[in-house]
Amino acid sequence: MKTAQAFRLGSMGDMPIFPGPRHRPPSKRPIWIIFLVSLVSLFLVFAYIYPPQSSAACYVFSSNGCKALSDWLPPAPAREYTDEEIASRVVIRDILNMPPVQSKSPKIAFMFLSPGSLPFEKLWENFFNGFEGRFSVYVHASKEKPVHVSRYFVNRDIRSDQVVWGKISMVDAERRLLANALLDPDNQHFVLLSDSCVPLHHFDYIYNYLMYTNISFVDCFEDPGPHGNGRYSDHMLPEVEKKDFRKGAQWFTLKRQHAVVVMADSLYYSKFRDYCKPGLDGKNCIADEHYLPTFFHIVDPGGIANWSVTHVDWSERKWHPRSYRSDDLSFELLKNITSIDLSVHVTSDEKKEVQIQPCLWNGIKRPCYLFARKFYPDAVDGLLHLFSNYTTI
Ligand SMILES: *[C@@H]1O[C@H](CO)[C@@H](O)[C@H](O)[C@H]1NC(C)=O
Ligand SMILES: *[C@@H]1O[C@H](CO)[C@@H](O)[C@H](O)[C@H]1NC(C)=O
Ligand SMILES: *[C@@H]1O[C@H](CO)[C@@H](O)[C@H](O)[C@H]1NC(C)=O
Ligand SMILES: *[C@@H]1O[C@H](CO)[C@@H](O)[C@H](O)[C@H]1NC(C)=O
């Protein structure tokens, strides 16, 4: 790092590393050697500042191509990290580098965030039935005590607190669910679901999809528009820069290491708690849409899929997504949703730029979605009726 900085400083003009001939004491060596050395070093400095673009030029520097040249010198850090940032980064780095906890009976934690009772318990019961020991259920009911109709949900309520839409209390409820689910060392992957979510596949399919990959499915994209970067506040500096601010749907799945990393974070969490809320500085920042996407984009960008495995249809461009009633249900609708294999993000600026990515699972293009929302409670019978059919796809 030191030499790199010196080298970069050298390029600013006075060249302390490779002093030019004018400042040197008289030398016995022929002047042309000194001249040649300074010419070559000037050339290298120039090449470092303006890396060659063509492959022919790359070959002059290294037979391995341009990458080798840029690897030569580490990039100078854009800024000096704060004490809190360094502390946070070492903790997170070491958690991420630790080998995953081995479990004899790895389970998926299904964490339900709901105001009260869950209208699709019967459907979930069909889904869980026969797979005992490979899942666990947690319910955070923020308004009223739920009435459970399925044995898989009885006694699975965790201590809860009020949740206000758009406020940090939503993130607090997510963290509370994660903390409770982390208590069980067998839980290896953590899925956040709402009361209006339904499964789109057979249990085994979802289990294998989540367990046999090493990434978390956290939705994340850059939105330069008013519903994205327009919600950013400079108060989040220096740790959260505007260029790192991201947006994404709240419904995540996290591998265990990532769930632990979220528990370990207080630095980034406190920035969003204090400076991302509805009405602050005339902005409408929704913490649960920005905290985790931005956090993972900063600490482990390659560790997240950048799409959510929970499908939702925003194509009507309204304030709320499309919600399905009993009458909307059909085998064709569910088949349509389960066959989508492209993830689509649309920016909220006037360009309405559409960003399309294939859903890559361990490098293979696969359907994106395991769950879907939003379904009205009256859809439960229709879904139960269709369940064994559509989940075989
Ligand atoms: C996931 O595993 C693949 C190969 O199995 C590896 O190349 C990749 O770096 C891993 N990613 C993470 C985030 O650990
Ligand atoms: C997610 O996006 C980031 C860039 O923001 C990229 O570095 C990362 O590789 C992407 N993740 C996957 C799994 O492709
Ligand atoms: C399913 O997708 C096809 C093709 O995109 C479309 O024409 C049809 O209306 C969709 N059906 C439902 C029920 O959404
Ligand atoms: C389920 O699939 C079977 C065979 O394809 C079909 O006969 C049956 O009508 C389907 N049931 C429903 C509810 O769509």
GROMACS .gro file of C-alpha atoms and ligand atoms in nm:
model
  449
    1MET     CA    1   0.000   0.000   0.000
    2LYS     CA    2   0.279   0.239   0.103
    3THR     CA    3   0.474   0.193  -0.218
    4ALA     CA    4   0.163   0.219  -0.426
    5GLN     CA    5   0.081   0.552  -0.268
    6ALA     CA    6   0.435   0.676  -0.310
    7PHE     CA    7   0.421   0.565  -0.669
    8ARG     CA    8   0.095   0.746  -0.728
    9LEU     CA    9   0.226   1.057  -0.556
   10GLY     CA   10   0.532   1.027  -0.774
   11SER     CA   11   0.310   1.048  -1.074
   12MET     CA   12   0.182   1.388  -0.959
   13GLY     CA   13   0.500   1.550  -1.081
   14ASP     CA   14   0.801   1.550  -0.853
   15MET     CA   15   0.873   1.176  -0.889
   16PRO     CA   16   1.048   1.099  -0.559
   17ILE     CA   17   1.107   0.734  -0.650
   18PHE     CA   18   1.271   0.784  -0.981
   19PRO     CA   19   1.445   1.118  -0.953
   20GLY     CA   20   1.519   1.278  -1.282
   21PRO     CA   21   1.866   1.365  -1.399
   22ARG     CA   22   1.841   1.735  -1.318
   23HIS     CA   23   1.843   1.681  -0.939
   24ARG     CA   24   2.111   1.420  -0.930
   25PRO     CA   25   2.469   1.491  -0.838
   26PRO     CA   26   2.709   1.459  -1.130
   27SER     CA   27   2.752   1.093  -1.215
   28LYS     CA   28   3.026   0.900  -1.393
   29ARG     CA   29   2.771   0.682  -1.575
   30PRO     CA   30   2.684   0.796  -1.923
   31ILE     CA   31   2.398   1.042  -1.917
   32TRP     CA   32   2.197   0.837  -2.167
   33ILE     CA   33   2.143   0.551  -1.917
   34ILE     CA   34   1.988   0.791  -1.669
   35PHE     CA   35   1.785   0.943  -1.944
   36LEU     CA   36   1.664   0.603  -2.058
   37VAL     CA   37   1.569   0.499  -1.703
   38SER     CA   38   1.364   0.811  -1.648
   39LEU     CA   39   1.200   0.769  -1.987
   40VAL     CA   40   1.099   0.412  -1.905
   41SER     CA   41   0.966   0.510  -1.562
   42LEU     CA   42   0.773   0.798  -1.710
   43PHE     CA   43   0.626   0.555  -1.959
   44LEU     CA   44   0.522   0.312  -1.682
   45VAL     CA   45   0.365   0.589  -1.476
   46PHE     CA   46   0.177   0.702  -1.783
   47ALA     CA   47   0.067   0.345  -1.855
   48TYR     CA   48  -0.059   0.310  -1.499
   49ILE     CA   49  -0.270   0.625  -1.519
   50TYR     CA   50  -0.398   0.549  -1.868
   51PRO     CA   51  -0.417   0.169  -1.886
   52PRO     CA   52  -0.398   0.040  -2.241
   53GLN     CA   53  -0.734  -0.054  -2.391
   54SER     CA   54  -0.639  -0.267  -2.688
   55SER     CA   55  -0.521  -0.623  -2.650
   56ALA     CA   56  -0.215  -0.549  -2.859
   57ALA     CA   57  -0.111  -0.282  -2.613
   58CYS     CA   58  -0.172  -0.523  -2.324
   59TYR     CA   59   0.066  -0.768  -2.480
   60VAL     CA   60   0.348  -0.515  -2.462
   61PHE     CA   61   0.319  -0.512  -2.084
   62SER     CA   62   0.230  -0.867  -2.003
   63SER     CA   63   0.157  -1.182  -2.193
   64ASN     CA   64  -0.132  -1.243  -1.949
   65GLY     CA   65  -0.321  -0.944  -2.082
   66CYS     CA   66  -0.455  -0.632  -1.918
   67LYS     CA   67  -0.575  -0.786  -1.595
   68ALA     CA   68  -0.221  -0.866  -1.492
   69LEU     CA   69  -0.122  -0.505  -1.545
   70SER     CA   70  -0.402  -0.364  -1.331
   71ASP     CA   71  -0.326  -0.625  -1.064
   72TRP     CA   72   0.024  -0.488  -1.042
   73LEU     CA   73  -0.067  -0.207  -0.812
   74PRO     CA   74  -0.348  -0.216  -0.557
   75PRO     CA   75  -0.600   0.065  -0.608
   76ALA     CA   76  -0.557   0.343  -0.358
   77PRO     CA   77  -0.852   0.339  -0.112
   78ALA     CA   78  -1.108   0.602  -0.204
   79ARG     CA   79  -1.113   0.731   0.151
   80GLU     CA   80  -0.987   0.650   0.499
   81TYR     CA   81  -1.221   0.419   0.692
   82THR     CA   82  -1.364   0.533   1.026
   83ASP     CA   83  -1.283   0.339   1.345
   84GLU     CA   84  -1.636   0.193   1.353
   85GLU     CA   85  -1.609   0.091   0.992
   86ILE     CA   86  -1.280  -0.090   1.038
   87ALA     CA   87  -1.418  -0.270   1.344
   88SER     CA   88  -1.733  -0.364   1.155
   89ARG     CA   89  -1.546  -0.484   0.848
   90VAL     CA   90  -1.306  -0.713   1.036
   91VAL     CA   91  -1.592  -0.876   1.229
   92ILE     CA   92  -1.794  -0.929   0.911
   93ARG     CA   93  -1.496  -1.050   0.710
   94ASP     CA   94  -1.406  -1.309   0.971
   95ILE     CA   95  -1.765  -1.435   1.002
   96LEU     CA   96  -1.786  -1.472   0.623
   97ASN     CA   97  -1.452  -1.654   0.607
   98MET     CA   98  -1.540  -1.903   0.877
   99PRO     CA   99  -1.644  -2.244   0.747
  100PRO     CA  100  -2.023  -2.289   0.772
  101VAL     CA  101  -2.145  -2.463   1.090
  102GLN     CA  102  -2.199  -2.830   1.006
  103SER     CA  103  -2.529  -2.976   1.113
  104LYS     CA  104  -2.642  -3.340   1.104
  105SER     CA  105  -2.999  -3.235   1.027
  106PRO     CA  106  -2.987  -2.903   0.844
  107LYS     CA  107  -3.315  -2.716   0.848
  108ILE     CA  108  -3.472  -2.418   0.679
  109ALA     CA  109  -3.626  -2.158   0.908
  110PHE     CA  110  -3.957  -2.023   0.772
  111MET     CA  111  -4.009  -1.687   0.943
  112PHE     CA  112  -4.355  -1.533   0.910
  113LEU     CA  113  -4.401  -1.162   0.956
  114SER     CA  114  -4.771  -1.098   1.003
  115PRO     CA  115  -5.013  -0.865   1.181
  116GLY     CA  116  -5.210  -1.159   1.322
  117SER     CA  117  -5.347  -1.494   1.206
  118LEU     CA  118  -5.207  -1.655   0.893
  119PRO     CA  119  -5.472  -1.726   0.628
  120PHE     CA  120  -5.263  -1.990   0.446
  121GLU     CA  121  -5.169  -2.218   0.737
  122LYS     CA  122  -5.361  -2.508   0.581
  123LEU     CA  123  -5.167  -2.467   0.259
  124TRP     CA  124  -4.837  -2.451   0.443
  125GLU     CA  125  -4.938  -2.760   0.637
  126ASN     CA  126  -4.976  -2.948   0.308
  127PHE     CA  127  -4.639  -2.814   0.208
  128PHE     CA  128  -4.460  -2.916   0.532
  129ASN     CA  129  -4.637  -3.248   0.581
  130GLY     CA  130  -4.393  -3.539   0.566
  131PHE     CA  131  -4.081  -3.325   0.591
  132GLU     CA  132  -4.056  -3.307   0.971
  133GLY     CA  133  -3.705  -3.239   1.096
  134ARG     CA  134  -3.606  -3.038   0.787
  135PHE     CA  135  -3.777  -2.711   0.868
  136SER     CA  136  -3.874  -2.490   1.157
  137VAL     CA  137  -4.143  -2.224   1.178
  138TYR     CA  138  -4.136  -1.884   1.354
  139VAL     CA  139  -4.422  -1.637   1.367
  140HIS     CA  140  -4.390  -1.268   1.454
  141ALA     CA  141  -4.744  -1.135   1.493
  142SER     CA  142  -4.724  -0.762   1.543
  143LYS     CA  143  -5.088  -0.669   1.610
  144GLU     CA  144  -5.291  -0.949   1.757
  145LYS     CA  145  -5.230  -1.297   1.887
  146PRO     CA  146  -5.281  -1.539   1.598
  147VAL     CA  147  -5.524  -1.828   1.608
  148HIS     CA  148  -5.339  -2.125   1.466
  149VAL     CA  149  -5.517  -2.397   1.273
  150SER     CA  150  -5.213  -2.606   1.184
  151ARG     CA  151  -4.999  -2.812   1.422
  152TYR     CA  152  -4.688  -2.678   1.250
  153PHE     CA  153  -4.772  -2.327   1.371
  154VAL     CA  154  -4.896  -2.393   1.725
  155ASN     CA  155  -4.650  -2.258   1.987
  156ARG     CA  156  -4.428  -2.108   1.720
  157ASP     CA  157  -4.502  -1.742   1.805
  158ILE     CA  158  -4.201  -1.542   1.915
  159ARG     CA  159  -4.219  -1.239   2.142
  160SER     CA  160  -4.320  -0.958   1.913
  161ASP     CA  161  -4.352  -0.584   1.903
  162GLN     CA  162  -4.551  -0.332   1.705
  163VAL     CA  163  -4.454  -0.287   1.339
  164VAL     CA  164  -4.519   0.036   1.153
  165TRP     CA  165  -4.503   0.014   0.774
  166GLY     CA  166  -4.198   0.192   0.635
  167LYS     CA  167  -4.036   0.243   0.974
  168ILE     CA  168  -3.734   0.079   1.131
  169SER     CA  169  -3.969  -0.131   1.348
  170MET     CA  170  -4.014  -0.348   1.036
  171VAL     CA  171  -3.639  -0.415   1.025
  172ASP     CA  172  -3.642  -0.473   1.402
  173ALA     CA  173  -3.908  -0.743   1.358
  174GLU     CA  174  -3.696  -0.908   1.085
  175ARG     CA  175  -3.395  -0.905   1.316
  176ARG     CA  176  -3.604  -1.044   1.602
  177LEU     CA  177  -3.713  -1.333   1.381
  178LEU     CA  178  -3.354  -1.397   1.271
  179ALA     CA  179  -3.226  -1.392   1.629
  180ASN     CA  180  -3.489  -1.642   1.743
  181ALA     CA  181  -3.430  -1.869   1.445
  182LEU     CA  182  -3.050  -1.854   1.494
  183LEU     CA  183  -3.097  -2.002   1.842
  184ASP     CA  184  -3.143  -2.338   1.669
  185PRO     CA  185  -2.800  -2.438   1.532
  186ASP     CA  186  -2.965  -2.671   1.281
  187ASN     CA  187  -3.122  -2.379   1.097
  188GLN     CA  188  -2.896  -2.320   0.795
  189HIS     CA  189  -3.108  -2.097   0.574
  190PHE     CA  190  -3.362  -1.834   0.678
  191VAL     CA  191  -3.666  -1.733   0.477
  192LEU     CA  192  -3.873  -1.422   0.548
  193LEU     CA  193  -4.238  -1.455   0.448
  194SER     CA  194  -4.554  -1.252   0.492
  195ASP     CA  195  -4.905  -1.365   0.575
  196SER     CA  196  -4.998  -1.323   0.206
  197CYS     CA  197  -4.716  -1.546   0.073
  198VAL     CA  198  -4.769  -1.895  -0.064
  199PRO     CA  199  -4.523  -2.168  -0.171
  200LEU     CA  200  -4.485  -2.225  -0.546
  201HIS     CA  201  -4.311  -2.562  -0.533
  202HIS     CA  202  -4.289  -2.891  -0.352
  203PHE     CA  203  -4.092  -2.888  -0.024
  204ASP     CA  204  -3.795  -3.082  -0.163
  205TYR     CA  205  -3.758  -2.845  -0.455
  206ILE     CA  206  -3.744  -2.539  -0.227
  207TYR     CA  207  -3.520  -2.712   0.026
  208ASN     CA  208  -3.265  -2.809  -0.238
  209TYR     CA  209  -3.282  -2.472  -0.413
  210LEU     CA  210  -3.191  -2.290  -0.092
  211MET     CA  211  -2.956  -2.541   0.070
  212TYR     CA  212  -2.737  -2.634  -0.224
  213THR     CA  213  -2.611  -2.290  -0.304
  214ASN     CA  214  -2.380  -2.064  -0.110
  215ILE     CA  215  -2.558  -1.737  -0.174
  216SER     CA  216  -2.846  -1.551  -0.012
  217PHE     CA  217  -3.141  -1.435  -0.218
  218VAL     CA  218  -3.149  -1.067  -0.135
  219ASP     CA  219  -3.306  -0.834  -0.391
  220CYS     CA  220  -3.068  -0.552  -0.481
  221PHE     CA  221  -3.043  -0.297  -0.761
  222GLU     CA  222  -2.941   0.060  -0.820
  223ASP     CA  223  -3.232   0.296  -0.878
  224PRO     CA  224  -3.126   0.653  -0.963
  225GLY     CA  225  -3.489   0.769  -0.940
  226PRO     CA  226  -3.693   0.927  -0.661
  227HIS     CA  227  -3.790   0.590  -0.505
  228GLY     CA  228  -3.425   0.484  -0.499
  229ASN     CA  229  -3.133   0.724  -0.461
  230GLY     CA  230  -3.384   1.007  -0.411
  231ARG     CA  231  -3.435   0.864  -0.062
  232TYR     CA  232  -3.066   0.875   0.026
  233SER     CA  233  -2.954   1.118   0.295
  234ASP     CA  234  -2.605   1.267   0.327
  235HIS     CA  235  -2.635   1.211   0.701
  236MET     CA  236  -2.538   0.850   0.628
  237LEU     CA  237  -2.187   0.959   0.533
  238PRO     CA  238  -1.910   0.863   0.550
  239GLU     CA  239  -1.988   0.492   0.582
  240VAL     CA  240  -2.285   0.480   0.344
  241GLU     CA  241  -2.204   0.668   0.025
  242LYS     CA  242  -2.467   0.748  -0.234
  243LYS     CA  243  -2.291   0.529  -0.489
  244ASP     CA  244  -2.350   0.229  -0.261
  245PHE     CA  245  -2.715   0.301  -0.184
  246ARG     CA  246  -2.936   0.017  -0.312
  247LYS     CA  247  -3.298  -0.082  -0.325
  248GLY     CA  248  -3.475  -0.415  -0.309
  249ALA     CA  249  -3.786  -0.598  -0.198
  250GLN     CA  250  -3.800  -0.683   0.170
  251TRP     CA  251  -3.861  -1.059   0.127
  252PHE     CA  252  -3.520  -1.223   0.162
  253THR     CA  253  -3.365  -1.559   0.222
  254LEU     CA  254  -3.032  -1.562   0.407
  255LYS     CA  255  -2.770  -1.828   0.454
  256ARG     CA  256  -2.665  -1.872   0.816
  257GLN     CA  257  -2.343  -1.670   0.789
  258HIS     CA  258  -2.537  -1.378   0.647
  259ALA     CA  259  -2.798  -1.402   0.922
  260VAL     CA  260  -2.516  -1.383   1.178
  261VAL     CA  261  -2.361  -1.088   0.996
  262VAL     CA  262  -2.694  -0.904   1.020
  263MET     CA  263  -2.699  -0.972   1.396
  264ALA     CA  264  -2.341  -0.842   1.423
  265ASP     CA  265  -2.416  -0.516   1.245
  266SER     CA  266  -2.490  -0.206   1.444
  267LEU     CA  267  -2.302   0.053   1.238
  268TYR     CA  268  -2.504   0.036   0.915
  269TYR     CA  269  -2.824  -0.050   1.101
  270SER     CA  270  -2.799   0.270   1.307
  271LYS     CA  271  -2.747   0.481   0.994
  272PHE     CA  272  -3.074   0.351   0.849
  273ARG     CA  273  -3.254   0.372   1.185
  274ASP     CA  274  -3.163   0.739   1.219
  275TYR     CA  275  -3.163   0.864   0.860
  276CYS     CA  276  -3.394   0.642   0.653
  277LYS     CA  277  -3.751   0.704   0.758
  278PRO     CA  278  -4.070   0.840   0.608
  279GLY     CA  279  -4.086   1.219   0.622
  280LEU     CA  280  -3.721   1.288   0.707
  281ASP     CA  281  -3.593   1.592   0.511
  282GLY     CA  282  -3.898   1.566   0.286
  283LYS     CA  283  -3.798   1.217   0.171
  284ASN     CA  284  -3.988   0.896   0.204
  285CYS     CA  285  -3.714   0.648   0.290
  286ILE     CA  286  -3.843   0.298   0.367
  287ALA     CA  287  -3.579   0.126   0.582
  288ASP     CA  288  -3.679  -0.231   0.498
  289GLU     CA  289  -3.637  -0.162   0.123
  290HIS     CA  290  -3.287  -0.022   0.156
  291TYR     CA  291  -3.104  -0.143   0.466
  292LEU     CA  292  -3.026  -0.504   0.371
  293PRO     CA  293  -2.971  -0.442  -0.004
  294THR     CA  294  -2.728  -0.158   0.075
  295PHE     CA  295  -2.564  -0.345   0.363
  296PHE     CA  296  -2.492  -0.659   0.157
  297HIS     CA  297  -2.391  -0.454  -0.144
  298ILE     CA  298  -2.123  -0.296   0.076
  299VAL     CA  299  -2.003  -0.597   0.276
  300ASP     CA  300  -2.055  -0.897   0.042
  301PRO     CA  301  -2.182  -0.800  -0.305
  302GLY     CA  302  -2.088  -1.134  -0.461
  303GLY     CA  303  -2.268  -1.325  -0.186
  304ILE     CA  304  -2.620  -1.221  -0.284
  305ALA     CA  305  -2.827  -1.319  -0.587
  306ASN     CA  306  -2.967  -0.964  -0.639
  307TRP     CA  307  -3.321  -1.096  -0.682
  308SER     CA  308  -3.585  -1.211  -0.437
  309VAL     CA  309  -3.724  -1.565  -0.463
  310THR     CA  310  -4.065  -1.426  -0.366
  311HIS     CA  311  -4.262  -1.323  -0.672
  312VAL     CA  312  -4.472  -1.009  -0.673
  313ASP     CA  313  -4.637  -0.839  -0.969
  314TRP     CA  314  -4.578  -0.463  -0.987
  315SER     CA  315  -4.661  -0.446  -1.358
  316GLU     CA  316  -4.981  -0.249  -1.292
  317ARG     CA  317  -4.754   0.034  -1.165
  318LYS     CA  318  -4.981   0.115  -0.873
  319TRP     CA  319  -4.897   0.197  -0.514
  320HIS     CA  320  -4.969  -0.165  -0.421
  321PRO     CA  321  -4.875  -0.477  -0.617
  322ARG     CA  322  -5.131  -0.689  -0.793
  323SER     CA  323  -5.319  -0.905  -0.541
  324TYR     CA  324  -5.484  -1.231  -0.639
  325ARG     CA  325  -5.837  -1.320  -0.534
  326SER     CA  326  -5.994  -1.661  -0.554
  327ASP     CA  327  -6.138  -1.575  -0.897
  328ASP     CA  328  -5.795  -1.487  -1.038
  329LEU     CA  329  -5.655  -1.828  -0.955
  330SER     CA  330  -5.584  -2.079  -1.225
  331PHE     CA  331  -5.333  -2.345  -1.304
  332GLU     CA  332  -5.214  -2.124  -1.590
  333LEU     CA  333  -5.148  -1.826  -1.361
  334LEU     CA  334  -4.935  -2.036  -1.126
  335LYS     CA  335  -4.758  -2.202  -1.415
  336ASN     CA  336  -4.681  -1.859  -1.559
  337ILE     CA  337  -4.527  -1.743  -1.232
  338THR     CA  338  -4.323  -2.058  -1.176
  339SER     CA  339  -4.177  -2.052  -1.525
  340ILE     CA  340  -4.029  -1.699  -1.505
  341ASP     CA  341  -3.651  -1.722  -1.529
  342LEU     CA  342  -3.558  -1.356  -1.574
  343SER     CA  343  -3.536  -1.102  -1.296
  344VAL     CA  344  -3.664  -0.757  -1.392
  345HIS     CA  345  -3.599  -0.425  -1.219
  346VAL     CA  346  -3.740  -0.093  -1.337
  347THR     CA  347  -3.591   0.237  -1.225
  348SER     CA  348  -3.822   0.506  -1.088
  349ASP     CA  349  -3.676   0.800  -1.282
  350GLU     CA  350  -3.838   0.931  -1.598
  351LYS     CA  351  -3.626   0.695  -1.810
  352LYS     CA  352  -3.798   0.395  -1.648
  353GLU     CA  353  -3.497   0.189  -1.741
  354VAL     CA  354  -3.567  -0.185  -1.741
  355GLN     CA  355  -3.283  -0.398  -1.605
  356ILE     CA  356  -3.317  -0.766  -1.696
  357GLN     CA  357  -3.094  -1.043  -1.559
  358PRO     CA  358  -3.124  -1.419  -1.599
  359CYS     CA  359  -3.181  -1.596  -1.267
  360LEU     CA  360  -2.861  -1.793  -1.229
  361TRP     CA  361  -2.849  -2.068  -0.968
  362ASN     CA  362  -2.492  -2.192  -0.925
  363GLY     CA  363  -2.431  -2.054  -1.272
  364ILE     CA  364  -2.731  -2.233  -1.429
  365LYS     CA  365  -3.037  -2.047  -1.555
  366ARG     CA  366  -3.336  -2.159  -1.348
  367PRO     CA  367  -3.683  -2.032  -1.255
  368CYS     CA  368  -3.648  -1.736  -1.017
  369TYR     CA  369  -3.934  -1.789  -0.777
  370LEU     CA  370  -4.007  -2.023  -0.486
  371PHE     CA  371  -4.286  -1.821  -0.322
  372ALA     CA  372  -4.542  -1.567  -0.438
  373ARG     CA  373  -4.749  -1.282  -0.298
  374LYS     CA  374  -4.996  -1.124  -0.257
  375PHE     CA  375  -5.292  -1.355  -0.224
  376TYR     CA  376  -5.618  -1.264  -0.054
  377PRO     CA  377  -5.732  -1.502   0.223
  378ASP     CA  378  -6.022  -1.621   0.005
  379ALA     CA  379  -5.770  -1.782  -0.232
  380VAL     CA  380  -5.686  -2.054   0.019
  381ASP     CA  381  -5.934  -2.317  -0.103
  382GLY     CA  382  -5.843  -2.265  -0.467
  383LEU     CA  383  -5.474  -2.293  -0.384
  384LEU     CA  384  -5.530  -2.609  -0.179
  385HIS     CA  385  -5.721  -2.755  -0.470
  386LEU     CA  386  -5.445  -2.670  -0.717
  387PHE     CA  387  -5.149  -2.730  -0.486
  388SER     CA  388  -5.053  -3.085  -0.576
  389ASN     CA  389  -5.084  -2.995  -0.945
  390TYR     CA  390  -4.885  -2.676  -0.972
  391THR     CA  391  -4.611  -2.781  -0.730
  392THR     CA  392  -4.511  -3.068  -0.955
  393ILE     CA  393  -4.382  -2.832  -1.223
  394LIG     C1  394  -1.975  -2.018  -0.400
  394LIG     O1  395  -1.919  -2.137  -0.452
  394LIG     C2  396  -1.853  -2.119  -0.577
  394LIG     C3  397  -1.804  -2.252  -0.625
  394LIG     O2  398  -1.863  -2.357  -0.557
  394LIG     C4  399  -1.737  -2.021  -0.560
  394LIG     O3  400  -1.677  -1.999  -0.683
  394LIG     C5  401  -1.792  -1.890  -0.506
  394LIG     O4  402  -1.686  -1.800  -0.479
  394LIG     C6  403  -1.870  -1.912  -0.378
  394LIG     N1  404  -1.932  -1.788  -0.343
  394LIG     C7  405  -1.939  -1.744  -0.218
  394LIG     C8  406  -2.009  -1.616  -0.197
  394LIG     O5  407  -1.892  -1.807  -0.124
  395LIG     C1  408  -2.499  -0.898  -0.760
  395LIG     O1  409  -2.464  -0.771  -0.806
  395LIG     C2  410  -2.331  -0.731  -0.773
  395LIG     C3  411  -2.312  -0.592  -0.824
  395LIG     O2  412  -2.394  -0.504  -0.756
  395LIG     C4  413  -2.232  -0.826  -0.835
  395LIG     O3  414  -2.102  -0.792  -0.794
  395LIG     C5  415  -2.264  -0.968  -0.792
  395LIG     O4  416  -2.178  -1.058  -0.857
  395LIG     C6  417  -2.408  -1.003  -0.822
  395LIG     N1  418  -2.437  -1.136  -0.768
  395LIG     C7  419  -2.444  -1.244  -0.843
  395LIG     C8  420  -2.469  -1.374  -0.772
  395LIG     O5  421  -2.429  -1.240  -0.964
  396LIG     C1  422  -4.979  -1.656  -1.891
  396LIG     O1  423  -4.878  -1.608  -1.979
  396LIG     C2  424  -4.924  -1.592  -2.114
  396LIG     C3  425  -4.806  -1.556  -2.197
  396LIG     O2  426  -4.729  -1.454  -2.140
  396LIG     C4  427  -5.034  -1.486  -2.118
  396LIG     O3  428  -5.080  -1.470  -2.249
  396LIG     C5  429  -5.149  -1.529  -2.027
  396LIG     O4  430  -5.248  -1.428  -2.021
  396LIG     C6  431  -5.097  -1.558  -1.887
  396LIG     N1  432  -5.206  -1.616  -1.809
  396LIG     C7  433  -5.238  -1.575  -1.688
  396LIG     C8  434  -5.352  -1.642  -1.625
  396LIG     O5  435  -5.177  -1.488  -1.629
  397LIG     C1  436  -5.454  -3.171  -1.201
  397LIG     O1  437  -5.389  -3.242  -1.308
  397LIG     C2  438  -5.461  -3.355  -1.354
  397LIG     C3  439  -5.377  -3.427  -1.457
  397LIG     O2  440  -5.303  -3.339  -1.534
  397LIG     C4  441  -5.596  -3.308  -1.412
  397LIG     O3  442  -5.670  -3.419  -1.456
  397LIG     C5  443  -5.673  -3.234  -1.304
  397LIG     O4  444  -5.792  -3.182  -1.357
  397LIG     C6  445  -5.591  -3.120  -1.249
  397LIG     N1  446  -5.659  -3.061  -1.137
  397LIG     C7  447  -5.678  -2.931  -1.128
  397LIG     C8  448  -5.749  -2.885  -1.007
  397LIG     O5  449  -5.638  -2.851  -1.212
   0.00000   0.00000   0.00000
